[in-house]
mmCIF file of C-alpha atoms in Angstrom:
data_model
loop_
_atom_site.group_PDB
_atom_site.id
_atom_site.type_symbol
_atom_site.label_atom_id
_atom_site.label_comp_id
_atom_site.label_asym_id
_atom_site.label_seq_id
_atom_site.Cartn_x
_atom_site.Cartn_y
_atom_site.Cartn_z
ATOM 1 C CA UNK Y 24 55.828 -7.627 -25.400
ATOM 2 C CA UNK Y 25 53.185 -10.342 -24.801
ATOM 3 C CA UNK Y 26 49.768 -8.430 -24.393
ATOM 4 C CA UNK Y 27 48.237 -11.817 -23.006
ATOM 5 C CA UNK Y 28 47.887 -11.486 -19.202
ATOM 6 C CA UNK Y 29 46.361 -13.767 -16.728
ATOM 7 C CA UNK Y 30 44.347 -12.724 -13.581
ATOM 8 C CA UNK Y 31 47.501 -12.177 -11.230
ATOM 9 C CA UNK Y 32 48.979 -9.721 -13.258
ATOM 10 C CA UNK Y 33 51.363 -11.942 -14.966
ATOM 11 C CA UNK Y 34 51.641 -13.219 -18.564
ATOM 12 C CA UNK Y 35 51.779 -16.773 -18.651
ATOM 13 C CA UNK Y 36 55.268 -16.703 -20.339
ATOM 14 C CA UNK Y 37 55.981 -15.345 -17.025
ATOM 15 C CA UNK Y 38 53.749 -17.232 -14.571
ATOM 16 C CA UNK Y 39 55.383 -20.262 -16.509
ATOM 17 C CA UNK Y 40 59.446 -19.040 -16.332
ATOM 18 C CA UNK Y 41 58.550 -18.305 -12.213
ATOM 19 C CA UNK Y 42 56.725 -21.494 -11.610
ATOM 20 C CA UNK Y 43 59.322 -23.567 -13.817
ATOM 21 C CA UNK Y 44 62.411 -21.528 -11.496
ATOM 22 C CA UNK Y 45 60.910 -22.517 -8.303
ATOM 23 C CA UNK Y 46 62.210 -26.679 -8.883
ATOM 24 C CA UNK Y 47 60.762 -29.951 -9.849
ATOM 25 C CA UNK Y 48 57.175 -30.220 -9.641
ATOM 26 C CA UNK Y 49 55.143 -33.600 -8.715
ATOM 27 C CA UNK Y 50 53.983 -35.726 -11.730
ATOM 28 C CA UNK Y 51 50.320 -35.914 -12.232
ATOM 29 C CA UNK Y 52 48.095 -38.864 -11.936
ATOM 30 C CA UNK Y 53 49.406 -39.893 -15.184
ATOM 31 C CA UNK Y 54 52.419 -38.888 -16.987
ATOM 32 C CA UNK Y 55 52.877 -40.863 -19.891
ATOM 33 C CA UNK Y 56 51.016 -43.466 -22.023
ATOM 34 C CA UNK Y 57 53.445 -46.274 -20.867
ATOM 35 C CA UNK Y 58 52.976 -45.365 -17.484
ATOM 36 C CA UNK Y 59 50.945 -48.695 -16.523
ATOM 37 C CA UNK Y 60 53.179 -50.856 -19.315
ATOM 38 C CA UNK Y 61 55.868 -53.403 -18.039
ATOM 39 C CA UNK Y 62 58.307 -52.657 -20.523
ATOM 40 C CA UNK Y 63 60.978 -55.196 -21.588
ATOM 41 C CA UNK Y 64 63.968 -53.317 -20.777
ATOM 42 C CA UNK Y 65 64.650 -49.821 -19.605
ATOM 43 C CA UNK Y 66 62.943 -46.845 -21.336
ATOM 44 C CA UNK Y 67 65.237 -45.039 -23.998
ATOM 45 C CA UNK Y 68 66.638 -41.678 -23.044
ATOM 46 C CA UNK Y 69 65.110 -38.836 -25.041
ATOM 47 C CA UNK Y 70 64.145 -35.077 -24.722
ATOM 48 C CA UNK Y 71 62.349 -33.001 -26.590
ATOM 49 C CA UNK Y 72 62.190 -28.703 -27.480
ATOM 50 C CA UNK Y 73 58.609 -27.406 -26.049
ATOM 51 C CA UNK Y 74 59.125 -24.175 -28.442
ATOM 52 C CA UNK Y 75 57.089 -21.032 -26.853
ATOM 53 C CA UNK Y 76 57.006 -18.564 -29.313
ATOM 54 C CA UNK Y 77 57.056 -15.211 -28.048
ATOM 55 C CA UNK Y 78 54.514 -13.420 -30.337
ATOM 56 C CA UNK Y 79 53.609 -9.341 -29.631
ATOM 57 C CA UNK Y 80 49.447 -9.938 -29.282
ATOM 58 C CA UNK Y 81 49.730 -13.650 -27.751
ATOM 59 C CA UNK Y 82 52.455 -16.441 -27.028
ATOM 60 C CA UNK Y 83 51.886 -19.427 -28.848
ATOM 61 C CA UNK Y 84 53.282 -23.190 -29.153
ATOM 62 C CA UNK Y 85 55.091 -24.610 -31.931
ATOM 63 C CA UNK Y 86 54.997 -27.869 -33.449
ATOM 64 C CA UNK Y 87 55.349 -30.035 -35.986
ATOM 65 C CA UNK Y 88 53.798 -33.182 -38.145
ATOM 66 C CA UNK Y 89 55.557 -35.875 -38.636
ATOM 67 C CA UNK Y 90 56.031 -37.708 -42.363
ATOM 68 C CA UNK Y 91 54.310 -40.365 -42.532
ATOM 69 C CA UNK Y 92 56.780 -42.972 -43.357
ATOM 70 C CA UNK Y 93 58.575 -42.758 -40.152
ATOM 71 C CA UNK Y 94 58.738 -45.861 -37.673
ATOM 72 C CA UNK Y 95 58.038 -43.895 -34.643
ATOM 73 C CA UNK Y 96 54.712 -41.795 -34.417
ATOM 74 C CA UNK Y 97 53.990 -41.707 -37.506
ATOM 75 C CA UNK Y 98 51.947 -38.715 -39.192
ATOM 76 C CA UNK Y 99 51.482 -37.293 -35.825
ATOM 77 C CA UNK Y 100 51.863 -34.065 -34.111
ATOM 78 C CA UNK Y 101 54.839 -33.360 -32.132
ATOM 79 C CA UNK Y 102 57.853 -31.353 -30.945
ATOM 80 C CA UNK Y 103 61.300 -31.503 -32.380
ATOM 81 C CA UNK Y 104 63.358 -33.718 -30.457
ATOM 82 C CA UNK Y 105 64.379 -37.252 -30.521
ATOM 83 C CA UNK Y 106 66.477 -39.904 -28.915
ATOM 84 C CA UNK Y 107 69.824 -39.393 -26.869
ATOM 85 C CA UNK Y 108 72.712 -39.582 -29.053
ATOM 86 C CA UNK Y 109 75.906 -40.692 -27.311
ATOM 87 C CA UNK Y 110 77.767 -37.094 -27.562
ATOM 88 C CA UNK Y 111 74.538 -35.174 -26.292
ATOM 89 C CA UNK Y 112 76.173 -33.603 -23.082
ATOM 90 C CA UNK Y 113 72.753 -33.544 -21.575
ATOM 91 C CA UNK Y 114 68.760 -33.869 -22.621
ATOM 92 C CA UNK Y 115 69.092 -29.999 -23.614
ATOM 93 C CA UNK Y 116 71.801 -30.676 -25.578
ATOM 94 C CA UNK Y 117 69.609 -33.377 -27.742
ATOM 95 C CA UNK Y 118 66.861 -31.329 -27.682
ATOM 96 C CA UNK Y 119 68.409 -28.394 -29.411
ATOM 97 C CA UNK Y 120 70.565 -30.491 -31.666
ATOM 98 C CA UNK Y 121 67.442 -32.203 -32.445
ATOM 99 C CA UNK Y 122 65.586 -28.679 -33.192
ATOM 100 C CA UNK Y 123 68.077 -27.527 -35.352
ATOM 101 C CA UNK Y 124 68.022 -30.983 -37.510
ATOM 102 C CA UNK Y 125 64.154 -30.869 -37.731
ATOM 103 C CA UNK Y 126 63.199 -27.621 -38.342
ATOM 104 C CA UNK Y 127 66.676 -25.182 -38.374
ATOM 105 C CA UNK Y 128 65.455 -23.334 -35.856
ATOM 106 C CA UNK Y 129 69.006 -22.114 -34.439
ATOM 107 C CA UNK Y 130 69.738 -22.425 -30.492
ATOM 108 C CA UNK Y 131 70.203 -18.351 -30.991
ATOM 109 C CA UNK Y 132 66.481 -17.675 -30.964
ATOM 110 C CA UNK Y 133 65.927 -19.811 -28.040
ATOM 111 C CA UNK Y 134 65.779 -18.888 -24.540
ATOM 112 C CA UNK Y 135 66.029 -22.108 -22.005
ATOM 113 C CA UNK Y 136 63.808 -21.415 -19.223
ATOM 114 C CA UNK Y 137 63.524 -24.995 -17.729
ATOM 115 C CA UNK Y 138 62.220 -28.659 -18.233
ATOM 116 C CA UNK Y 139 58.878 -30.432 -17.436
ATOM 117 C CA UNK Y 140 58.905 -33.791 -15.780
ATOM 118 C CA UNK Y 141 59.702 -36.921 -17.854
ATOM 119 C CA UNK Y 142 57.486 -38.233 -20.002
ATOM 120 C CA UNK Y 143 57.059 -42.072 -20.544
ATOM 121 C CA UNK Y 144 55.861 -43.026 -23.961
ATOM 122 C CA UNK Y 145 54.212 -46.410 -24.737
ATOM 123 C CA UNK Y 146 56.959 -47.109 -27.648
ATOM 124 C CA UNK Y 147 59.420 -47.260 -24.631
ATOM 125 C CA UNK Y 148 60.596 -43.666 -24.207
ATOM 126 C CA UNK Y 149 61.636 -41.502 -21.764
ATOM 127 C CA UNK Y 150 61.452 -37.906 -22.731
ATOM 128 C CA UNK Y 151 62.889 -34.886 -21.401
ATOM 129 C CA UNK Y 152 60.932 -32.076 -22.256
ATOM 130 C CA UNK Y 153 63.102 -28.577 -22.276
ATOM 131 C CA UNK Y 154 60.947 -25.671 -22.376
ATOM 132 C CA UNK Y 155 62.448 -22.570 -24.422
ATOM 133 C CA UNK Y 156 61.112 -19.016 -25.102
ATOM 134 C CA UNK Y 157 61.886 -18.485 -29.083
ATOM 135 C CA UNK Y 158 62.180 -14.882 -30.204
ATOM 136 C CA UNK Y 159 60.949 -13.823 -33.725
ATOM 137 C CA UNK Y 160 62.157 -13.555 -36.068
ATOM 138 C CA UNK Y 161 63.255 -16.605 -37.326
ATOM 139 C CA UNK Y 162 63.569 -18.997 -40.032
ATOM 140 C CA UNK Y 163 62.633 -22.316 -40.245
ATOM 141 C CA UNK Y 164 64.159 -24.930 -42.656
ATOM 142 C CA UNK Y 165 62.152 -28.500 -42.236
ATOM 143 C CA UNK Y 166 64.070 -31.874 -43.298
ATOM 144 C CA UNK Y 167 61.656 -33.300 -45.369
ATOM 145 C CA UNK Y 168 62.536 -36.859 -44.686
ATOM 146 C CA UNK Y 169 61.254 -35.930 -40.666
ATOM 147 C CA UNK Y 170 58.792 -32.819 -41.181
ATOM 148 C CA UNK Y 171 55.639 -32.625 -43.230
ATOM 149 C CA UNK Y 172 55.102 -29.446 -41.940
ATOM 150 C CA UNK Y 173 55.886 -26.841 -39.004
ATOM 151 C CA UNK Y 174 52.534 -24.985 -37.511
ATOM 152 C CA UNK Y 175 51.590 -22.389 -34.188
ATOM 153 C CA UNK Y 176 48.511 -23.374 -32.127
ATOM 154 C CA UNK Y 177 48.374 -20.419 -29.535
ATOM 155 C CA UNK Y 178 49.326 -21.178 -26.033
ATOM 156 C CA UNK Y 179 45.656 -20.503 -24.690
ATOM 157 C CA UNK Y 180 44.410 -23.039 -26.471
ATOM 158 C CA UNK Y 181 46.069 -25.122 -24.398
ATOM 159 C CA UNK Y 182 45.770 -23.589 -21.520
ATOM 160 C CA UNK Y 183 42.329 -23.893 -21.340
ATOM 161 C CA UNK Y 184 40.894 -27.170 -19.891
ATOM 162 C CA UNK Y 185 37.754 -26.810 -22.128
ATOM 163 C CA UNK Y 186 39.938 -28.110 -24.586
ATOM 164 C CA UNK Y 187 41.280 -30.631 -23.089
ATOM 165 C CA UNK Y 188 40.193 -34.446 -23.580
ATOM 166 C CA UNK Y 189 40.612 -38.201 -22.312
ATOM 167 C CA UNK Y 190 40.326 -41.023 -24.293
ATOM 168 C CA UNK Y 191 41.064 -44.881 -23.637
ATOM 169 C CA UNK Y 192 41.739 -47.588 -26.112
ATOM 170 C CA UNK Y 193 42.365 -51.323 -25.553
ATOM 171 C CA UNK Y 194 45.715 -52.151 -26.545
ATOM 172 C CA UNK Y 195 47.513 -55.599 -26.273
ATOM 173 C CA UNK Y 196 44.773 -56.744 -23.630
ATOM 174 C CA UNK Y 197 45.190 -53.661 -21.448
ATOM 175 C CA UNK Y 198 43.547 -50.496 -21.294
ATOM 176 C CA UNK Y 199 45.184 -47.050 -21.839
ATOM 177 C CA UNK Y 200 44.632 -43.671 -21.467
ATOM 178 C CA UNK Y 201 46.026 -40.734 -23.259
ATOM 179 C CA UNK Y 202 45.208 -36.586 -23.680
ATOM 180 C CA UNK Y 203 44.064 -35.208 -26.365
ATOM 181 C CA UNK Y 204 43.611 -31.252 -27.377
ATOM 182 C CA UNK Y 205 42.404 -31.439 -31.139
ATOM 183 C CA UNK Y 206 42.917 -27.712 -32.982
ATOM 184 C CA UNK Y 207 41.590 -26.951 -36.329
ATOM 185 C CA UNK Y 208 41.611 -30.414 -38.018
ATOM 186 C CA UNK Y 209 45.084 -31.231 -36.053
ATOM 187 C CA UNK Y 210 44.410 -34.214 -33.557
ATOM 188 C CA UNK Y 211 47.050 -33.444 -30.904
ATOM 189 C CA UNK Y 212 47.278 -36.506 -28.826
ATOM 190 C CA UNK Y 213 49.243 -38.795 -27.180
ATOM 191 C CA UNK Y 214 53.270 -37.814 -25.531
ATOM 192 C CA UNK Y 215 52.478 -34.118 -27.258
ATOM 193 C CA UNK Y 216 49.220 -33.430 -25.349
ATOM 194 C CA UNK Y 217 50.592 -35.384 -22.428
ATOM 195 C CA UNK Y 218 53.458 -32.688 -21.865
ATOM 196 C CA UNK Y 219 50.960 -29.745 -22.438
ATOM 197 C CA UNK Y 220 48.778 -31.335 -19.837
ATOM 198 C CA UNK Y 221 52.304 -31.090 -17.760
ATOM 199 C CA UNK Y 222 52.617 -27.550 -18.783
ATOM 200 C CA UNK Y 223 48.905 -26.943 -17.829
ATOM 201 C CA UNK Y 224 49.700 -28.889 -14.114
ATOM 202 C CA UNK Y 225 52.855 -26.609 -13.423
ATOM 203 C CA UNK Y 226 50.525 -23.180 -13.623
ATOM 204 C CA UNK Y 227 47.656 -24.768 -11.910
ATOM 205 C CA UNK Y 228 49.160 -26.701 -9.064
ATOM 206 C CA UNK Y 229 49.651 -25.092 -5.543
ATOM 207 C CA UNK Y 230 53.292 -24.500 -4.851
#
């Protein structure tokens, strides 16, 4: 059982699973990096696993580096997931097909307890992200052609807006803004920190 409680009583596993049953929440005053872009053509479905591991002293989030040979991202930190295939039933179904093929984590271990509002990525994405409690034990199996390596960053890392950051960078003539939540030597940035910050919203918001 998660020994992690916040000031109401609750864990946050459990703040989050009652706040993520009670519907779609707004979107915050940004959610996505290609928010503000006019893209060419209409943003490619996606979704992605946000894996909270259900650890006995304190939950904790897991995610993964990218190789850095891939087109998309690369070298970056992320969660498994990926594009909408054209037999995904649904964004969960990609994102647990996509979980399995990154990091064989099976759907077994994971308990679907909702999704976060879309996420709009400046390579012209829009991604799903499915949130799922994953119970230990498990094994995890990367594909080395996707996955340099699988890590945990505890969840109150994120949760915690001391960590949280906002950077800008001119791009193509226009200026963009993005999260960032850096973790021993990791720079989390970018669509990954943007859905945390989404996760952070959805237990700070007012119902």
């Amino acid at each position: 059982m998660n020994r992690e409680t916040a000031p109401h009583g609750l864990s946050p596993l459990d703040r989050i699973r009652r706040r993520l049953a009670e519907g779609p929440r707004r979107e915050g005053e940004f959610n996505g990096d290609g928010r503000d872009l006019a893209p060419p053509r209409p943003p490619t479905p996606a979704a992605v696993l946000v894996p909270l591991v259900v650890r006995e002293q304190a939950p904790s989030v897991l995610l993964t580096r990218r190789t850095d040979h891939l087109h998309h991202h690369p070298g970056q930190i992320s969660f498994p997931g990926g594009r909408l295939e054209a037999d995904d039933a649904s964004p969960v179904h990609a994102a647990l097909r996509e979980t399995e093929e990154e990091i064989g984590l099976a759907r077994s271990h994971v308990e679907l307890i909702g999704a976060l509002p879309d996420y709009l990525t400046g390579t012209g994405f829009r991604v799903t992200p499915v949130v799922g409690l994953v119970h230990p034990p498990f094994d995890l199996t990367l594909d080395a052609f996707e996955v340099a390596e699988a890590f945990e960053v505890p969840l109150a890392h994120f949760l915690d807006p001391r960590n949280h950051q906002e950077h800008c960078i001119l791009h193509e003539g226009r200026m963009r803004r993005f999260h960032a939540m850096p973790w021993h030597g990791y720079f989390i940035w970018g669509a990954t920190a943007g859905i945390l910050m989404s996760l952070y919203r959805l237990l700070h918001e007012e119902a």
